[in-house]
Amino acid sequence: MQYKHQEIEKKWQEYWANNQTFKASEDDDKPKYYVLDMFPYPSGAGLHVGHPLGYIATDIYARYKRHKGFQVLHPQGYDSFGLPAEQYAIQTGQHPAKTTEENIATYRRQLDQIGFSFDWSREVRTSNPEYYKWTQWIFIQLFNSWYNKDTDKAEAISSLITKFEASGNYEVNAACNDGVGSFTVEDWNSFSDDKKQKILLQYRLTFLSETEVNWCPALGTVLANDEIVNGVSERGGHPVIRKKMTQWSMRISAYAQRLLDGLHTIDWPQPLKDAQTNWIGRSQGAMVSFKVDGYDDNIEVFTTRPDTIFGVSFMTLAPEHELVAKITTTKQKAAVEAYIDATAKRSERDRMADVKTISGVFTGAYAIHPFSGEKVQIWIGDYVLASYGTGAVMAVPCGDQRDYDFAKHFGIEIPNIFEGVDISDEAYTDKEKTVITNSDFLNGLSYKKAMKTVINELEQQGIGYGKINYRLRDAVFSRQRYWGEPFPVYYVDGMPQMISDEHLPIVLPQVEKYLPTEDGRPPLGNAEVWAWDTRINKVVENIKIDHKTVFPLELNTMPGWAGSSQYFNRYMDPRNTKEIFSKEAIEYWQQVDLYIGGSEHATGHLLYARFWQKFMFDKGLVPVDEFAKKLLNQGMILGTSAIIHRVSGTNQYVSKRLKENHETDKLRVDVKLINSSDELDIEALKNWQPQFSDAEFILEDDRFIVGREVEKMSKRWFNVVNPDDICEEYGADALRLFEMFLGPLEQSKPWKTSGISGVYSFLKKLWKLYHNGDIFKVVDVAPTKDELKTLHKTIKKVEEDIENFSFNTSVSTFMIAVNELTAQKCCKRAILEPLLVLISPYAPHIAEELWEKLGNTSSISTAAFPVFEEKFLVETSKKYPISFNGKTRFMLELPSDMSQEAIEKTVMAHEKTQAQLQGRIPKKVIVVPGRIVNIVG
RNA sequence: GCGGGUGUGGUGGAAUUGGUAGACACGCCAGACUUAGGAUCUGGUGCAGCGAUGCGUGGGGGUUCGAGUCCCUUCACCCGCACCA
C-alpha cells in the first residue's frame, strides 16, 4: 500500500475541523500553556514558504505540550487594517474590507493545508468592529488616566482632579507635557472648564499635541521616513516638508523605566532586549541652564558629561530651536535663515545618516558660562535634533568627537581640561581614566567625583540639577488614513470628547474616495455621515452639525500597532461582548508562554504591546505586567534567485559559463522556470514576459544554465516558493519536516526545494515500516533489546530537542530511528506505536493515519508522550578511541566497567599501540573512563 | 559612527561539561532492477596523494595530554538604528 499524502492529509484536516480537535477551554484541571505566533498581515500575495516557518515551530511545540498533558491555547487571526489594502482601494476603488476579506480567505486556505492545530473558533481580525470596539475602549481608558510618578503607576484622571482641588499642582509628581505651569487651588478653581480640560489634556496618557511630520503636499499625506528618498517622496518624487500637525500621542515615555526594568524578568533573546534598551536610551547626567548674553532667556541643555563643563567653548542649537530667531544678530540673520531653510528640506533620517558633512552657522549671539562667566558662541547645526532632549547642546570639543570635529571645522577654540592628555588629533572620551584640570573647583577630580561635585554645585546655585534622560519619545498615534480604527472622539469647540463605552464601537464610515480631501483633511473628511449626535448617541449626517448637540468626529484613524497591542489578551476570550475579556479567562491563561516571530518587531510592536500591558496591569485588568514570558525570533528564509545574463544592449542571453566572453547585464527571472540542475526552460521564459518572446539564447552543451544568488525571499526578486505547490507534490508533512530540517530556527537560511526529496523519502520509509506490500504488518510481539534501545534514545533526544527548540536535529533523529528500525526489520507495536507519538508534532497527518490503522479510535493529538527509560540504554562495553598525541589512530572495544588502571594496561599491551610507538616510551597516558585514551610521547 | 549576529566539505547543517570533526540530508560517482526514470535499492564521497601519510572548523597567536568549543588578536559578510549630546 502506497503512501498517498494528498488523501491522508485531506482526510485528517477535515477530521480536525469537524471534531474541533484543537479547541481550547478554560474549565479543566490541566496546567495551561499559551503558544502564540506574531499576528500576520494578510497581504494580497499570499504565503510563501518563509512565512510558515515560525508557525510550524509553534505548532510542533503546541502539539508537544498537548501530548505532555497541557491545556494548550494556540490561536490565530489577522492584523487586517493596513496600508496595502488602502493603496489598492485608492487604485481600484474597491473597498478595503472586500479585498481584505479575499486575502484572508487565501491565507486561511493556505494555513489549513499545512495542518496547523490552531483553535480557529477564537480567530480575531483587527478590522472587525467587534474587535476594534475594544481597541477604542482601551484608548478611552488611556485618555482617562494619568501617570503618578509617586505611586509609579497609571491612575484615574479623577484622582488628579482631586489633587488639583486640594492643593493645585504643587504636590503633583506626574509624567506630563513640558511647560505645564504651576497653579494653586485658587487658580484651579478660578479656571474655566475649557482651561481645566486643556490642563488635564497635558497629563492624560493619550493626548493631543503638535508633532512634526513629513508632509507631502502633492500627495496630501504624511510619509514615513522610509517612504522618503533624497528628500522627495518615493512614490512620484514630490517634495516633502517638515510640518507641525496636531495629533494624538501616547505617553509611552512615562513607562520608560518600567519598560527597561521589565526586560530583566522576561526570557527574550538578548539582541532584542539590547535593541529595546538602546531605543529607550536611558542616560544619566544633568540639566544646565546657560544665560543668553543681553537677553533674559536661558538655554537649557542636557548633558551626560557635566564634569566637563569647563571645557565648553561653544553651544549648538537645533535650527528649529525657539530662541534662534530671537537671538540671531542682524549681521548673521541672512546666513542663519538660509541654513534653517536648507535644514527644513532635509528629513530627519537624512540629517542623521550624514555623519561626514559638518555644517552649521554662527548666530552672532553669546551665552554666559554658568561658572566661569565667560562668553561662549552660540551656533546652530543640524546634527542637533529638536526632538531629542532640549534641542540644544553644550559643546565640549576636547571631550566629544563630534563637538571636536565641529570646532576644528569652524576654527573654534578647543580648551583642554584633561590632565596629561594630548588632544591635538582627537577628543578624549575615556571616562574611567579622566582626571579633570583647568576647571576651577573640579581640578584633580575623577569623572565620578567631578560628576557628583558639579551636580551638587549646580543645584546649590539653582542653575541646574541632576537628571535621568530617556531618548524614548512619546508615540504619535494619529494616522491620516482610511483603513484603520476610528477614534471614539468628537470635538466641542476644539476640545476632544470621549464617546461613552456603551456606544462603542464607532464604526468606520463609508467614503467615496480613499484619498485625503482636496483641502488636505484625512480621508475620513470625505465621509458624509460622520458627526456625533449627543442626544441620541449615534453617528449622524455631517449636515446636522450645529456645534450644540451634534459635533464633528475625529478624522484621523489609529496606527497599525493599535490593534496588535492587545490581541494576545483578547484571544483568551474573543467573543465576549460585555468585557474586553472575562476575569476567569485572564486568570486562567495569564500571559503568553511562548511567542515566536520576526526580530523586525523589536522596537515597534513589542515595545508598544509591553507598554499597553503595563497600563492594563496598573488598571487591574491583567494579572501580570509582561504579556509574553518567553520569546523567540525565527530567522529569515532566503530565496535562491535565478539570474540570466543578457548581452548588453541586445535581446540576446548567454548561458552562465559562457558569459565571460561578453559584456552582460544581470536579470532576475522567475525561479519556477528553472529545474533542479539550474537549467532554464526557454519556452516557458518566452511566455513569461513579452520582452523574452523574440529573445535569442546562446547555449552551452545544448542547455541554458542560469546563475543562482541567495537573497531575501521576495516577490520582487521572483524567487518566492509557494507552499501550495510543495503541499501538492510532497505534502504538508514533508513541508513541515523540511522547513525544520533546514537548520536552527533562529538562523536565516536559504531555501532549495530540491532538498525536500530527503524528508519525502523519509516519510515513505516510515510508511513502509508499518506495511509489507499492501498489508499492514504491525504485530504484538515483544521487542528486542536493540529495538527498545533505538526507541528510547529517540525519545530522549527528541524530548531534549523540543525543549531546546532545536527542531532541525530531531528530524535527523527520526531519520536515524527509521533507518535503524528498518535494518532491524522491526514491526512490533510496542516500538512503532510510541514512535508515532514522537513524530506526530512534526508530521501530524501521517501519524494520525498510522495511529488509526493501529486500531486507535481517538486522535493521536491526545495521546501521552512516551516516557524515556534509562535502563534500555545501558551499555556493557564502550568503543574507546585510542589516540597518540591527540590524534586518534584506532578504536578498541572495552567493558564499560573496566577500571582506569586496567584500561591503561590493556591498551599499552595492545599490538597496535606497540606498532604506533615503535619502541618509544610514552611520557604520559591519559585515560578518561567512558571517553578516550590519549598516549603522549 | 553605534548596536547585534554569522563564519565548519560542492550545498543545508551536526558535534552534551574541552574528548573519534563532518551525524542526518542534498548533490555527485559507481552498480543493481527496469522499455524508461526526476521511481526504488546497494556501495562510495572533507582536501592532497598510487600509497604510507600529511593537511583540515575565516586568518594569526595562546592555554591544554587534547580546542570547532576557552583566552587574545585580526579579517570578511549579514541585519538593525532615532548622530542621543
mmCIF file with all atom_site columns, C-alpha atoms in Angstrom, chain A residues 351-468:
data_model
loop_
_atom_site.group_PDB
_atom_site.id
_atom_site.type_symbol
_atom_site.label_atom_id
_atom_site.label_alt_id
_atom_site.label_comp_id
_atom_site.label_asym_id
_atom_site.label_entity_id
_atom_site.label_seq_id
_atom_site.pdbx_PDB_ins_code
_atom_site.Cartn_x
_atom_site.Cartn_y
_atom_site.Cartn_z
_atom_site.occupancy
_atom_site.B_iso_or_equiv
_atom_site.pdbx_formal_charge
_atom_site.auth_seq_id
_atom_site.auth_comp_id
_atom_site.auth_asym_id
_atom_site.auth_atom_id
_atom_site.pdbx_PDB_model_num
ATOM 1   C CA . ARG A 1 351 ? 20.309 64.560 8.821  1.00 0.00 ? 351 ARG A CA 1
ATOM 2   C CA . MET A 1 352 ? 21.215 61.537 10.860 1.00 0.00 ? 352 MET A CA 1
ATOM 3   C CA . ALA A 1 353 ? 22.659 59.401 8.110  1.00 0.00 ? 353 ALA A CA 1
ATOM 4   C CA . ASP A 1 354 ? 25.019 62.129 7.018  1.00 0.00 ? 354 ASP A CA 1
ATOM 5   C CA . VAL A 1 355 ? 27.848 61.923 9.529  1.00 0.00 ? 355 VAL A CA 1
ATOM 6   C CA . LYS A 1 356 ? 30.553 63.112 7.188  1.00 0.00 ? 356 LYS A CA 1
ATOM 7   C CA . THR A 1 357 ? 29.409 66.638 6.352  1.00 0.00 ? 357 THR A CA 1
ATOM 8   C CA . ILE A 1 358 ? 29.910 69.164 9.087  1.00 0.00 ? 358 ILE A CA 1
ATOM 9   C CA . SER A 1 359 ? 27.613 72.138 8.767  1.00 0.00 ? 359 SER A CA 1
ATOM 10  C CA . GLY A 1 360 ? 26.430 74.960 10.966 1.00 0.00 ? 360 GLY A CA 1
ATOM 11  C CA . VAL A 1 361 ? 26.105 78.725 11.267 1.00 0.00 ? 361 VAL A CA 1
ATOM 12  C CA . PHE A 1 362 ? 27.102 81.175 13.994 1.00 0.00 ? 362 PHE A CA 1
ATOM 13  C CA . THR A 1 363 ? 24.113 83.125 15.332 1.00 0.00 ? 363 THR A CA 1
ATOM 14  C CA . GLY A 1 364 ? 26.242 86.032 16.421 1.00 0.00 ? 364 GLY A CA 1
ATOM 15  C CA . ALA A 1 365 ? 24.885 85.634 19.954 1.00 0.00 ? 365 ALA A CA 1
ATOM 16  C CA . TYR A 1 366 ? 26.742 84.512 23.075 1.00 0.00 ? 366 TYR A CA 1
ATOM 17  C CA . ALA A 1 367 ? 25.828 82.545 26.142 1.00 0.00 ? 367 ALA A CA 1
ATOM 18  C CA . ILE A 1 368 ? 27.312 83.100 29.583 1.00 0.00 ? 368 ILE A CA 1
ATOM 19  C CA . HIS A 1 369 ? 29.130 80.162 31.098 1.00 0.00 ? 369 HIS A CA 1
ATOM 20  C CA . PRO A 1 370 ? 27.351 79.487 34.400 1.00 0.00 ? 370 PRO A CA 1
ATOM 21  C CA . PHE A 1 371 ? 30.567 79.075 36.408 1.00 0.00 ? 371 PHE A CA 1
ATOM 22  C CA . SER A 1 372 ? 33.319 80.975 34.640 1.00 0.00 ? 372 SER A CA 1
ATOM 23  C CA . GLY A 1 373 ? 31.101 83.790 33.390 1.00 0.00 ? 373 GLY A CA 1
ATOM 24  C CA . GLU A 1 374 ? 32.908 83.702 30.066 1.00 0.00 ? 374 GLU A CA 1
ATOM 25  C CA . LYS A 1 375 ? 31.122 84.332 26.789 1.00 0.00 ? 375 LYS A CA 1
ATOM 26  C CA . VAL A 1 376 ? 30.655 81.309 24.530 1.00 0.00 ? 376 VAL A CA 1
ATOM 27  C CA . GLN A 1 377 ? 29.482 81.468 20.915 1.00 0.00 ? 377 GLN A CA 1
ATOM 28  C CA . ILE A 1 378 ? 26.021 80.128 20.082 1.00 0.00 ? 378 ILE A CA 1
ATOM 29  C CA . TRP A 1 379 ? 25.856 78.183 16.825 1.00 0.00 ? 379 TRP A CA 1
ATOM 30  C CA . ILE A 1 380 ? 23.130 76.279 15.074 1.00 0.00 ? 380 ILE A CA 1
ATOM 31  C CA . GLY A 1 381 ? 23.807 72.918 13.486 1.00 0.00 ? 381 GLY A CA 1
ATOM 32  C CA . ASP A 1 382 ? 21.582 70.240 12.004 1.00 0.00 ? 382 ASP A CA 1
ATOM 33  C CA . TYR A 1 383 ? 23.331 67.466 13.890 1.00 0.00 ? 383 TYR A CA 1
ATOM 34  C CA . VAL A 1 384 ? 21.356 68.663 16.891 1.00 0.00 ? 384 VAL A CA 1
ATOM 35  C CA . LEU A 1 385 ? 17.792 67.400 16.727 1.00 0.00 ? 385 LEU A CA 1
ATOM 36  C CA . ALA A 1 386 ? 14.902 69.463 18.072 1.00 0.00 ? 386 ALA A CA 1
ATOM 37  C CA . SER A 1 387 ? 13.051 66.325 19.069 1.00 0.00 ? 387 SER A CA 1
ATOM 38  C CA . TYR A 1 388 ? 15.668 64.989 21.430 1.00 0.00 ? 388 TYR A CA 1
ATOM 39  C CA . GLY A 1 389 ? 16.360 66.453 24.860 1.00 0.00 ? 389 GLY A CA 1
ATOM 40  C CA . THR A 1 390 ? 16.100 70.216 24.838 1.00 0.00 ? 390 THR A CA 1
ATOM 41  C CA . GLY A 1 391 ? 17.291 70.668 21.264 1.00 0.00 ? 391 GLY A CA 1
ATOM 42  C CA . ALA A 1 392 ? 20.466 72.319 22.489 1.00 0.00 ? 392 ALA A CA 1
ATOM 43  C CA . VAL A 1 393 ? 23.968 71.083 23.256 1.00 0.00 ? 393 VAL A CA 1
ATOM 44  C CA . MET A 1 394 ? 26.760 72.483 25.381 1.00 0.00 ? 394 MET A CA 1
ATOM 45  C CA . ALA A 1 395 ? 29.714 71.652 23.187 1.00 0.00 ? 395 ALA A CA 1
ATOM 46  C CA . VAL A 1 396 ? 32.858 70.301 24.818 1.00 0.00 ? 396 VAL A CA 1
ATOM 47  C CA . PRO A 1 397 ? 35.240 69.763 21.902 1.00 0.00 ? 397 PRO A CA 1
ATOM 48  C CA . CYS A 1 398 ? 38.032 68.237 23.977 1.00 0.00 ? 398 CYS A CA 1
ATOM 49  C CA . GLY A 1 399 ? 35.713 65.510 25.298 1.00 0.00 ? 399 GLY A CA 1
ATOM 50  C CA . ASP A 1 400 ? 33.327 64.768 22.435 1.00 0.00 ? 400 ASP A CA 1
ATOM 51  C CA . GLN A 1 401 ? 34.444 63.802 18.954 1.00 0.00 ? 401 GLN A CA 1
ATOM 52  C CA . ARG A 1 402 ? 31.508 65.396 17.178 1.00 0.00 ? 402 ARG A CA 1
ATOM 53  C CA . ASP A 1 403 ? 31.997 68.697 19.004 1.00 0.00 ? 403 ASP A CA 1
ATOM 54  C CA . TYR A 1 404 ? 35.725 68.383 18.308 1.00 0.00 ? 404 TYR A CA 1
ATOM 55  C CA . ASP A 1 405 ? 35.161 67.988 14.561 1.00 0.00 ? 405 ASP A CA 1
ATOM 56  C CA . PHE A 1 406 ? 32.728 70.898 14.565 1.00 0.00 ? 406 PHE A CA 1
ATOM 57  C CA . ALA A 1 407 ? 35.217 73.121 16.400 1.00 0.00 ? 407 ALA A CA 1
ATOM 58  C CA . LYS A 1 408 ? 38.103 72.170 14.117 1.00 0.00 ? 408 LYS A CA 1
ATOM 59  C CA . HIS A 1 409 ? 35.970 72.771 11.036 1.00 0.00 ? 409 HIS A CA 1
ATOM 60  C CA . PHE A 1 410 ? 34.934 76.262 12.116 1.00 0.00 ? 410 PHE A CA 1
ATOM 61  C CA . GLY A 1 411 ? 38.153 77.194 13.876 1.00 0.00 ? 411 GLY A CA 1
ATOM 62  C CA . ILE A 1 412 ? 36.626 77.377 17.337 1.00 0.00 ? 412 ILE A CA 1
ATOM 63  C CA . GLU A 1 413 ? 38.936 77.172 20.339 1.00 0.00 ? 413 GLU A CA 1
ATOM 64  C CA . ILE A 1 414 ? 39.437 73.710 21.913 1.00 0.00 ? 414 ILE A CA 1
ATOM 65  C CA . PRO A 1 415 ? 40.392 74.161 25.562 1.00 0.00 ? 415 PRO A CA 1
ATOM 66  C CA . ASN A 1 416 ? 41.895 71.074 27.185 1.00 0.00 ? 416 ASN A CA 1
ATOM 67  C CA . ILE A 1 417 ? 40.528 70.158 30.617 1.00 0.00 ? 417 ILE A CA 1
ATOM 68  C CA . PHE A 1 418 ? 42.083 66.695 30.925 1.00 0.00 ? 418 PHE A CA 1
ATOM 69  C CA . GLU A 1 419 ? 45.266 66.132 32.848 1.00 0.00 ? 419 GLU A CA 1
ATOM 70  C CA . GLY A 1 420 ? 48.129 64.544 30.938 1.00 0.00 ? 420 GLY A CA 1
ATOM 71  C CA . VAL A 1 421 ? 46.175 64.007 27.731 1.00 0.00 ? 421 VAL A CA 1
ATOM 72  C CA . ASP A 1 422 ? 47.083 65.070 24.218 1.00 0.00 ? 422 ASP A CA 1
ATOM 73  C CA . ILE A 1 423 ? 44.082 66.329 22.274 1.00 0.00 ? 423 ILE A CA 1
ATOM 74  C CA . SER A 1 424 ? 45.827 67.639 19.195 1.00 0.00 ? 424 SER A CA 1
ATOM 75  C CA . ASP A 1 425 ? 44.372 64.867 16.989 1.00 0.00 ? 425 ASP A CA 1
ATOM 76  C CA . GLU A 1 426 ? 41.123 63.826 18.544 1.00 0.00 ? 426 GLU A CA 1
ATOM 77  C CA . ALA A 1 427 ? 38.821 64.247 21.511 1.00 0.00 ? 427 ALA A CA 1
ATOM 78  C CA . TYR A 1 428 ? 39.454 62.286 24.694 1.00 0.00 ? 428 TYR A CA 1
ATOM 79  C CA . THR A 1 429 ? 36.398 60.231 25.660 1.00 0.00 ? 429 THR A CA 1
ATOM 80  C CA . ASP A 1 430 ? 37.697 57.709 28.177 1.00 0.00 ? 430 ASP A CA 1
ATOM 81  C CA . LYS A 1 431 ? 35.640 58.412 31.292 1.00 0.00 ? 431 LYS A CA 1
ATOM 82  C CA . GLU A 1 432 ? 37.382 55.922 33.525 1.00 0.00 ? 432 GLU A CA 1
ATOM 83  C CA . LYS A 1 433 ? 40.869 57.415 33.186 1.00 0.00 ? 433 LYS A CA 1
ATOM 84  C CA . THR A 1 434 ? 39.676 61.014 33.266 1.00 0.00 ? 434 THR A CA 1
ATOM 85  C CA . VAL A 1 435 ? 41.357 63.465 35.637 1.00 0.00 ? 435 VAL A CA 1
ATOM 86  C CA . ILE A 1 436 ? 39.907 66.966 35.354 1.00 0.00 ? 436 ILE A CA 1
ATOM 87  C CA . THR A 1 437 ? 42.110 70.050 35.226 1.00 0.00 ? 437 THR A CA 1
ATOM 88  C CA . ASN A 1 438 ? 41.764 73.752 34.280 1.00 0.00 ? 438 ASN A CA 1
ATOM 89  C CA . SER A 1 439 ? 38.315 73.501 35.853 1.00 0.00 ? 439 SER A CA 1
ATOM 90  C CA . ASP A 1 440 ? 38.272 75.645 38.964 1.00 0.00 ? 440 ASP A CA 1
ATOM 91  C CA . PHE A 1 441 ? 36.668 73.635 41.792 1.00 0.00 ? 441 PHE A CA 1
ATOM 92  C CA . LEU A 1 442 ? 36.772 70.375 39.805 1.00 0.00 ? 442 LEU A CA 1
ATOM 93  C CA . ASN A 1 443 ? 40.555 70.259 39.393 1.00 0.00 ? 443 ASN A CA 1
ATOM 94  C CA . GLY A 1 444 ? 42.145 66.914 40.179 1.00 0.00 ? 444 GLY A CA 1
ATOM 95  C CA . LEU A 1 445 ? 38.872 65.023 40.395 1.00 0.00 ? 445 LEU A CA 1
ATOM 96  C CA . SER A 1 446 ? 37.984 61.781 38.638 1.00 0.00 ? 446 SER A CA 1
ATOM 97  C CA . TYR A 1 447 ? 34.958 61.512 36.360 1.00 0.00 ? 447 TYR A CA 1
ATOM 98  C CA . LYS A 1 448 ? 32.742 60.107 39.098 1.00 0.00 ? 448 LYS A CA 1
ATOM 99  C CA . LYS A 1 449 ? 33.748 62.611 41.764 1.00 0.00 ? 449 LYS A CA 1
ATOM 100 C CA . ALA A 1 450 ? 33.565 65.543 39.364 1.00 0.00 ? 450 ALA A CA 1
ATOM 101 C CA . MET A 1 451 ? 30.037 64.473 38.333 1.00 0.00 ? 451 MET A CA 1
ATOM 102 C CA . LYS A 1 452 ? 28.840 64.491 41.937 1.00 0.00 ? 452 LYS A CA 1
ATOM 103 C CA . THR A 1 453 ? 30.589 67.723 42.787 1.00 0.00 ? 453 THR A CA 1
ATOM 104 C CA . VAL A 1 454 ? 29.357 69.650 39.796 1.00 0.00 ? 454 VAL A CA 1
ATOM 105 C CA . ILE A 1 455 ? 25.748 68.458 40.108 1.00 0.00 ? 455 ILE A CA 1
ATOM 106 C CA . ASN A 1 456 ? 25.810 69.480 43.751 1.00 0.00 ? 456 ASN A CA 1
ATOM 107 C CA . GLU A 1 457 ? 27.117 72.889 42.816 1.00 0.00 ? 457 GLU A CA 1
ATOM 108 C CA . LEU A 1 458 ? 24.552 73.318 40.011 1.00 0.00 ? 458 LEU A CA 1
ATOM 109 C CA . GLU A 1 459 ? 21.738 72.504 42.424 1.00 0.00 ? 459 GLU A CA 1
ATOM 110 C CA . GLN A 1 460 ? 23.194 74.785 45.138 1.00 0.00 ? 460 GLN A CA 1
ATOM 111 C CA . GLN A 1 461 ? 23.352 77.710 42.763 1.00 0.00 ? 461 GLN A CA 1
ATOM 112 C CA . GLY A 1 462 ? 19.981 76.901 41.198 1.00 0.00 ? 462 GLY A CA 1
ATOM 113 C CA . ILE A 1 463 ? 21.344 76.739 37.688 1.00 0.00 ? 463 ILE A CA 1
ATOM 114 C CA . GLY A 1 464 ? 20.875 73.071 37.053 1.00 0.00 ? 464 GLY A CA 1
ATOM 115 C CA . TYR A 1 465 ? 20.128 69.669 38.514 1.00 0.00 ? 465 TYR A CA 1
ATOM 116 C CA . GLY A 1 466 ? 20.946 66.002 38.095 1.00 0.00 ? 466 GLY A CA 1
ATOM 117 C CA . LYS A 1 467 ? 18.612 64.246 35.688 1.00 0.00 ? 467 LYS A CA 1
ATOM 118 C CA . ILE A 1 468 ? 17.979 60.905 34.066 1.00 0.00 ? 468 ILE A CA 1
#
